[in-house]
Structures are given as structure tokens and as C-alpha cells.
Amino acid sequence: MSTVLDGKHITLGVTGSIACYKAIDLASKLTQANANVDVILTKGASKFVTTLAFAAITHRPVVTDVFDPQSELSIDHVALAERSDSIVIAPATAHTIAKMAHGLADDALTTTLLATQAPVIVAPAMDAHMFDNPATQANVRLLEERGVTFIGPASGRLASGLIGKGRLVETPEIIGCISAALGRHGDLAGKKIVVSAGGTEEAIDPVRVITNHSSGKMGYAIAEAARDRGASAVLVSTPTALPAPYGVRMVNVRSALDMRDAINHECRDADAVVMAAAVADWRPVSTADQKIKKGASNEWAIELTKTPDIIAGLAADSLVKVGFAAESQDLIANAQSKLVSKGLDLIVANDITAEDAGFASDTNRVTILDREGGADDLPLMSKYDVGVNILDRVRPLFRRDIS
Ligand code: CTP
């Protein structure tokens, strides 16, 4: 999988909080994504975690002291500041945030922060009262005004045993935030891309629904890939087990009719729509207000009516329309006929019977068909990379030029 993190220089500042152990996971995930991760540990952080742990994970020397002769910063004290594509401080203590707000540069991390032009991301972790303190809040506001991005803290159980807002946000959210920052000037900047995801739920009564096996993974991955290229990504999603991706606007829906309304609304000013959702073709004619009782009969028939075809019904003038064709037989022929009948620009043909390309899988093998009869047979790849490939083909089709 190749993401926006590939080959980028990320400086990870780790400051003295009990959440330091989570920074090891973050360093690991960034390294796995092929980023070059330079870690700076503050004195406080070194009480919780060791340089060895980070050096072993990142395969790079870890900086603790500007004056350490082993450190690159002893020769060039702004080396990391200049090299970094992004600097992320996770966890960030109230003390470090205060130093940043006031331009102090008394250690390797704050010196680097003061000298950098790269986007800075701060993920605070502290006692809830410390975060709520007007001094911390004023510092956060000041830094936000200067363009620093804050992510979290999250609410939950804190080290003190109290419940409150002070937890370091989870690694995937921080990675999403870094990816969005790195991709902000990407080749889809200024474009609005609407993606649908998940399987719709058609209510029979307050307890029961008709739905399907869609996990939502394909749509979420496309939305993330669009975000990472600077697009303004909107995800119209049914309930799934997936976390909302950072930096993607979520519109939560359940039924095909809800999804149609949301898609129609969002597409009014969109540049492209990708319908990755598995929309129910049928819904109950009526939904019972109360739970339907089992009763004495051994049979029960539910009367169904067709749902509207969402993508076919979209006015297409300024919109690039991409559909998916989930097929269990005659993949290409069926996909081709949907491309035409639904008035699409592209259709992604997806054999749902393939083991490594099914609903819940993280990978997919698809063929992308276009209006001119072109068929691009892609090998097995991550769903994110499928998203990248779809967007590569959407880009030249935009009705409005990318400025
Ligand atoms: N789709 C839609 N509205 C519907 C049904 C499907 O917008 N009511 C979209 C899907 O999101 C997908 C494409 O149309 O992008 C094709 O969906 P698919 O389920 O493969 O095809 P159907 O049109 O439902 O046809 P069939 O079930 O007969 O294969």
C-alpha cells in the first residue's frame, strides 16, 4: 500500500506524559507506512519511555538533547526543522504547549518547532483540569490562530482514575491527521468528492431490517485517498464498524431513501460522486410502528417495493459519476451494461465471489471500465490503492478544470 506518508520526513516529538507508550505504536505505524520518522524525546518523556524503543522501531537515531555530540542537532540545530514534511507532538503536555505558545526554545523539540515551516500537529494528553485551565485553553487558541492543528484530547478514563477530556487520541486518527496535512495541496485540492459506503438498512419494524454484507471498507478507503490528495471528501455512510476517518465529513444515513436524499443534497456542488455503497434494491412497502409479533402462522411474507436508483437519478452535468458493479457472474458484461444504463463515466467491476476481494476484506481486485470501452484490469491491491486508482481516472474527467 502506498499512501501520502510514503518517503515523507515526519518528526515525532514525544513529551512527558503517561501516554508516551502510545507514541511507540504511532512511530511504528508511521514507519510501516514508509515514512522516515525522526523522534525527539523531551527530558520528561525519557522518564516514561526509552530512546532504544524508538530507535529500534524507526531504525534512526533518536534526539534527546541539542548538545548531545551524537545528535545531528549538535552540528545543525535546525536540521530536523528544515527536513520535516510535518512535525507531530504526541503526546503533548500542557507545559510543552505553553512553551510553544510563547516561543520558548530551551530543548531539542521546542528549538525544532520554532524553526520549522512544516505543518505542526499537536495531540495533547493531560489531566482534564489541566486541559480546561484557562491558561492552557488560551495557549491552544493562540497556537490554532497561528496555524497549528490540534487533535484531541479524547474523553475517557484518565491516568488519575477520573473520567474526563485528556486522553491522547488513537493512532489511526493521528495518522489520518498527518496524512490530511501532507496532502492538503494535492492534485485534487479544491474538488469536492462525495463517496457512499456501507449497506443500506431497510426497516421492517423497529427491531428488524433488511440489509447486506457490505462492511463499508471500500468507500471509507476511497474517501481517505481523496482526502490525502487535498479533496474535500464527504462520506455518506450507513452504520459500519469503522471509525470516522479524520478530515472526512460524515453524513450518517440508514436506508436507501435516506442515502438518496443525502447524496442528492451533497452532489449539488460536488465534482465527483463514487457510489461504493451496497444499496438495497428493495424495501418493505411499509414499516410497522411496533415490533411485529411472531403470531400463530408458520409463514410470513413481506411486501417489497423497489428503491430508487440513486446514481442513475443524479443530474450529471457537472458531476463525474462512478459506480460499482458488485457481481457474482458475467462480471464485465454486467458492469458494462450498468455503465450505460446508469449514465456513468466509470464503473468499477467487482467480483464479490473472489476470496481476497470480498466485502470484509482489506484488499480488492477490480476492473475499471470507461465509456469509451476501455477496461483496466487491476491486480489485487489494498482498498486504499483501489481508491487511488479510481481517483487517478476521475481526475481527467472533471468538468471544471483544476485550478
Ligand atoms: N446503486 C444506486 N441505487 C440503487 C442501487 C444501486 O445508486 N438503488 C448503485 C450502487 O451504489 C453501485 C451501482 O449502482 O454503484 C450498481 O449497484 P449494483 O448493486 O451492482 O447493481 P444494481 O443496479 O442494484 O443491479 P443488480 O442488483 O440487478 O445487479
XYZ file of C-alpha atoms and ligand atoms in Angstrom:
432
model
C 0.000 0.000 0.000
C 1.396 3.367 -0.943
C -0.015 6.376 0.902
C 0.820 10.044 1.172
C 3.199 9.109 4.040
C 5.481 7.169 1.704
C 9.014 8.638 1.795
C 7.968 11.654 3.866
C 10.028 13.003 6.771
C 7.960 13.119 9.914
C 9.391 14.430 13.154
C 7.639 12.942 16.149
C 8.022 14.950 19.348
C 7.254 12.922 22.458
C 6.771 14.773 25.736
C 6.417 13.613 29.348
C 3.013 12.010 29.761
C 1.916 8.545 30.777
C 0.507 8.283 27.231
C 4.110 8.114 25.916
C 3.783 4.382 25.392
C 1.207 5.029 22.666
C 3.795 7.099 20.780
C 5.771 3.879 20.229
C 2.787 2.471 18.314
C 2.474 5.717 16.350
C 6.189 5.633 15.438
C 5.769 2.025 14.372
C 2.699 2.644 12.177
C 4.356 5.655 10.519
C 7.494 3.613 9.839
C 5.383 0.761 8.406
C 3.810 3.326 6.069
C 7.332 4.039 4.769
C 7.744 7.416 6.446
C 11.180 8.425 7.733
C 10.462 9.074 11.388
C 12.811 11.201 13.487
C 11.867 11.056 17.143
C 12.690 13.799 19.627
C 12.178 12.845 23.262
C 11.972 15.546 25.900
C 13.569 15.017 29.301
C 10.148 14.269 30.774
C 9.355 11.695 28.076
C 12.647 9.887 28.790
C 11.295 9.085 32.270
C 8.432 7.099 30.706
C 9.967 5.545 27.558
C 13.467 4.860 26.294
C 15.308 6.123 23.244
C 16.117 2.483 22.496
C 12.449 1.614 21.909
C 12.037 4.370 19.309
C 15.436 3.765 17.681
C 14.626 0.066 17.304
C 11.288 0.848 15.656
C 12.304 3.729 13.411
C 15.831 2.467 12.597
C 17.009 6.012 13.099
C 18.857 7.800 15.901
C 16.607 9.426 18.487
C 17.259 13.005 19.557
C 17.101 13.946 23.217
C 19.489 16.835 23.588
C 20.578 19.604 21.206
C 24.085 19.487 22.668
C 24.490 15.703 22.552
C 27.526 15.139 20.263
C 25.744 12.001 18.904
C 22.813 14.113 17.742
C 22.568 15.674 14.300
C 21.287 18.796 16.029
C 24.659 19.413 17.734
C 26.059 20.307 14.285
C 22.933 21.826 12.755
C 20.382 22.772 15.386
C 17.621 23.318 12.819
C 18.304 20.227 10.692
C 15.054 18.453 11.585
C 13.034 21.659 11.327
C 14.086 22.035 7.720
C 13.879 18.411 6.726
C 10.424 17.706 8.187
C 7.360 17.482 5.984
C 5.312 17.574 9.179
C 6.022 17.710 12.896
C 3.661 15.922 15.245
C 3.797 16.145 19.020
C 2.138 13.139 20.579
C 1.589 13.159 23.462
C 1.854 16.904 24.086
C 1.885 18.105 27.705
C 0.412 21.381 28.936
C 3.976 22.524 29.595
C 5.181 21.939 26.026
C 2.040 23.611 24.627
C 2.756 26.623 26.865
C 6.362 26.771 25.682
C 5.224 26.620 22.045
C 2.678 29.378 22.559
C 5.321 31.666 23.991
C 8.115 30.833 21.575
C 10.464 29.256 24.104
C 13.262 27.154 22.673
C 15.048 25.535 25.581
C 15.346 21.968 24.289
C 15.672 19.996 21.050
C 11.892 19.803 20.450
C 10.979 23.430 21.064
C 14.021 24.628 19.095
C 12.912 22.488 16.146
C 9.324 23.723 16.444
C 10.359 27.351 16.460
C 12.480 26.905 13.354
C 10.084 24.867 11.208
C 7.875 25.923 8.310
C 6.216 22.496 8.142
C 2.648 21.854 9.314
C 2.613 21.188 13.060
C 0.133 18.800 14.676
C -0.358 18.642 18.423
C -2.092 15.740 20.182
C -2.466 16.753 23.838
C -2.630 14.310 26.750
C -3.044 15.544 30.295
C -5.346 15.740 33.276
C -8.749 17.117 32.242
C -8.487 20.098 34.604
C -5.071 20.969 33.192
C -6.522 20.970 29.684
C -9.548 23.019 30.766
C -7.385 25.533 32.609
C -7.814 28.978 31.027
C -4.036 29.237 30.614
C -3.903 26.012 28.539
C -7.037 26.971 26.612
C -5.561 30.389 25.776
C -2.331 28.738 24.606
C -4.260 26.288 22.412
C -6.265 29.132 20.857
C -3.134 31.175 20.228
C -1.412 28.276 18.501
C -4.518 27.451 16.449
C -4.636 31.052 15.268
C -1.049 30.600 14.103
C -1.981 27.540 12.061
C -1.119 24.711 14.449
C -3.568 21.786 14.204
C -4.809 20.276 17.460
C -6.204 16.781 17.515
C -7.992 15.701 20.690
C -7.721 15.207 23.534
C -10.357 12.491 23.661
C -12.695 11.850 26.558
C -12.412 8.750 28.691
C -10.604 7.279 31.661
C -7.517 9.280 32.607
C -4.374 8.129 34.426
C -5.705 9.778 37.595
C -8.638 7.365 37.529
C -11.049 10.190 36.750
C -13.168 10.341 33.623
C -12.621 13.450 31.558
C -11.231 15.051 28.429
C -7.495 14.485 28.389
C -6.704 11.210 26.637
C -4.332 11.036 23.708
C -6.367 10.275 20.570
C -5.829 6.877 18.964
C -3.054 6.220 16.452
C -5.259 5.903 13.301
C -6.746 9.327 13.974
C -3.290 10.907 14.338
C -2.131 9.176 11.146
C -5.248 10.480 9.364
C -4.477 13.990 10.596
C -0.853 13.815 9.401
C -1.984 12.412 6.030
C -4.526 15.210 5.581
C -1.850 17.806 6.408
C 0.634 16.290 3.963
C -1.946 16.001 1.192
C -3.583 19.400 1.601
C -2.099 20.830 -1.606
C -2.549 17.581 -3.557
C -3.835 17.241 -7.116
C -7.486 17.130 -6.001
C -7.317 20.305 -3.878
C -10.421 22.415 -4.435
C -12.531 19.445 -5.543
C -15.491 18.069 -3.623
C -15.786 14.304 -3.837
C -18.816 12.523 -2.424
C -18.447 8.829 -1.609
C -21.151 6.460 -0.394
C -20.320 3.482 1.790
C -21.856 0.557 3.633
C -25.014 -1.426 3.152
C -28.363 0.293 3.494
C -30.820 -0.877 6.159
C -34.461 -1.122 5.181
C -36.612 -1.242 8.288
C -39.332 -3.884 8.630
C -40.266 -2.791 12.138
C -38.390 -1.026 14.992
C -36.274 -4.176 15.543
C -35.674 -5.774 12.151
C -34.004 -4.610 8.959
C -33.196 -5.947 5.506
C -29.530 -5.322 4.816
C -26.445 -6.899 3.206
C -22.844 -7.860 3.989
C -21.159 -4.604 2.936
C -18.512 -3.590 5.521
C -18.057 -0.049 4.192
C -14.282 -0.568 3.857
C -14.136 0.226 0.130
C -15.968 3.553 0.440
C -14.030 4.628 3.534
C -10.738 3.885 1.757
C -11.764 5.954 -1.293
C -12.729 8.882 0.940
C -9.367 8.685 2.722
C -7.497 8.519 -0.581
C -9.406 11.632 -1.774
C -8.628 13.478 1.486
C -4.939 12.596 1.137
C -4.865 14.351 -2.252
C -6.403 17.537 -0.914
C -10.034 16.947 -1.916
C -12.863 17.923 0.326
C -14.214 14.429 0.933
C -17.749 13.662 2.099
C -18.688 10.163 3.180
C -22.370 9.284 3.087
C -22.338 6.150 5.190
C -24.697 3.651 6.711
C -23.746 2.390 10.211
C -20.498 0.389 9.962
C -17.912 -0.908 12.420
C -15.323 1.537 11.038
C -14.157 4.723 12.771
C -14.997 8.001 11.004
C -11.856 8.943 9.056
C -10.140 12.128 10.230
C -10.775 15.097 7.967
C -13.638 13.489 6.060
C -17.091 14.979 6.578
C -19.505 12.237 7.631
C -23.172 12.161 6.682
C -24.845 9.285 8.515
C -27.767 7.533 6.857
C -29.540 4.202 7.164
C -31.994 3.479 4.364
C -31.770 3.766 0.583
C -34.196 6.698 0.701
C -32.050 8.494 3.337
C -28.989 7.836 1.218
C -30.676 9.172 -1.904
C -31.635 12.401 -0.133
C -28.136 12.862 1.311
C -26.402 12.089 -1.999
C -28.699 14.419 -3.945
C -28.052 17.178 -1.416
C -24.261 16.728 -1.289
C -23.910 16.389 -5.061
C -25.405 19.804 -5.783
C -21.927 21.359 -5.569
C -19.748 18.241 -5.904
C -17.259 17.482 -8.658
C -17.493 13.713 -8.455
C -19.537 11.016 -6.790
C -18.374 7.469 -6.156
C -21.189 5.104 -5.195
C -19.393 2.330 -3.331
C -22.414 1.620 -1.125
C -24.416 -1.547 -1.494
C -27.853 -0.016 -1.837
C -30.818 -2.298 -1.210
C -32.816 -2.770 -4.377
C -35.965 -3.467 -2.407
C -37.514 -2.066 0.757
C -40.651 -3.038 2.685
C -43.718 -1.240 1.346
C -44.461 -0.152 4.893
C -42.554 -0.150 8.179
C -44.511 -1.290 11.236
C -44.533 1.175 14.148
C -44.410 -1.623 16.709
C -42.428 -4.861 16.778
C -44.265 -7.438 14.655
C -45.258 -10.397 16.838
C -44.454 -13.967 15.806
C -48.150 -14.992 15.870
C -49.579 -18.420 15.073
C -48.844 -18.631 11.336
C -45.807 -20.549 10.051
C -45.319 -18.236 7.087
C -44.756 -14.549 6.768
C -44.420 -12.641 3.513
C -43.068 -9.130 3.443
C -44.270 -7.000 0.584
C -41.379 -5.147 -1.016
C -41.123 -2.233 -3.385
C -38.162 -1.102 -5.492
C -35.867 1.611 -4.148
C -34.945 4.466 -6.473
C -31.650 4.090 -8.321
C -29.607 6.801 -6.647
C -26.723 7.207 -9.065
C -28.864 6.860 -12.193
C -31.141 9.600 -10.893
C -28.375 12.181 -10.394
C -28.252 15.112 -12.791
C -24.849 14.637 -14.379
C -23.986 17.977 -15.962
C -21.028 18.942 -13.827
C -20.618 15.710 -11.943
C -18.286 12.803 -12.672
C -20.269 9.689 -11.808
C -18.546 6.492 -10.724
C -20.475 3.357 -9.874
C -19.524 -0.057 -8.601
C -20.821 -3.256 -10.081
C -20.946 -5.981 -7.481
C -21.349 -9.150 -9.492
C -21.208 -12.856 -8.842
C -21.280 -13.820 -12.551
C -20.638 -12.319 -16.020
C -18.644 -9.554 -14.339
C -17.599 -7.433 -17.296
C -20.782 -7.772 -19.370
C -22.995 -6.894 -16.410
C -20.764 -3.977 -15.407
C -20.708 -2.659 -18.978
C -24.468 -2.653 -19.203
C -24.780 -0.813 -15.821
C -22.259 1.789 -17.035
C -24.547 2.580 -19.955
C -27.952 2.207 -18.297
C -26.992 4.377 -15.299
C -25.230 7.061 -17.395
C -21.892 6.649 -15.590
C -18.430 7.922 -16.515
C -16.696 4.948 -14.927
C -17.717 1.685 -13.352
C -15.638 -0.419 -11.006
C -16.382 -4.085 -11.644
C -16.014 -6.154 -8.536
C -16.269 -9.952 -8.416
C -17.794 -10.462 -4.987
C -17.159 -14.204 -5.035
C -13.344 -13.803 -5.034
C -11.962 -14.691 -1.605
C -9.452 -11.845 -1.249
C -11.726 -9.261 -2.830
C -14.953 -9.666 -0.910
C -16.967 -7.396 1.330
C -14.997 -7.510 4.575
C -11.541 -7.874 3.033
C -8.892 -5.115 3.167
C -7.930 -5.887 -0.414
C -9.802 -5.857 -3.681
C -9.287 -6.891 -7.281
C -11.266 -4.779 -9.725
C -11.581 -3.831 -13.369
C -12.332 -0.195 -14.127
C -14.429 0.327 -17.252
C -14.940 3.638 -19.021
C -17.408 4.979 -21.594
C -15.003 4.564 -24.471
C -14.882 0.814 -23.961
C -11.578 0.864 -22.041
C -11.128 -1.831 -19.385
C -8.352 -1.565 -16.845
C -7.750 -4.861 -15.138
C -6.031 -4.084 -11.832
C -4.144 -6.668 -9.782
C -5.017 -7.473 -6.168
C -4.264 -4.415 -4.026
C -5.370 -2.661 -0.850
C -8.748 -0.946 -0.973
C -6.895 2.352 -0.412
C -4.856 1.721 -3.557
C -8.037 0.849 -5.470
C -9.276 4.267 -4.324
C -6.091 5.903 -5.622
C -6.573 4.185 -8.996
C -10.213 5.258 -9.250
C -9.293 8.863 -8.428
C -6.469 8.808 -10.999
C -9.109 8.016 -13.608
C -11.649 10.502 -12.263
C -9.203 13.412 -12.334
C -9.031 13.932 -16.131
C -12.831 13.725 -16.331
C -13.610 16.707 -14.107
C -15.993 19.030 -15.909
C -14.331 22.040 -14.301
C -10.572 22.390 -14.657
C -8.405 22.038 -11.583
C -7.015 25.490 -10.977
N -26.991 1.882 -6.886
C -27.705 3.020 -6.630
N -29.013 2.948 -6.231
C -29.629 1.758 -6.114
C -28.919 0.567 -6.406
C -27.594 0.670 -6.780
O -27.150 4.118 -6.752
N -30.895 1.714 -5.722
C -25.579 1.999 -7.306
C -24.593 1.234 -6.449
O -24.125 2.012 -5.366
C -23.498 0.913 -7.425
C -24.225 0.743 -8.732
O -25.474 1.428 -8.582
O -22.583 1.965 -7.580
C -24.506 -0.702 -9.101
O -25.049 -1.376 -7.993
P -25.349 -2.946 -8.058
O -25.929 -3.385 -6.758
O -24.139 -3.657 -8.604
O -26.427 -3.010 -9.235
P -27.978 -2.854 -9.297
O -28.295 -1.644 -10.097
O -28.579 -2.921 -7.938
O -28.384 -4.111 -10.179
P -28.450 -5.676 -9.793
O -28.765 -5.739 -8.314
O -29.542 -6.192 -10.652
O -27.108 -6.268 -10.123
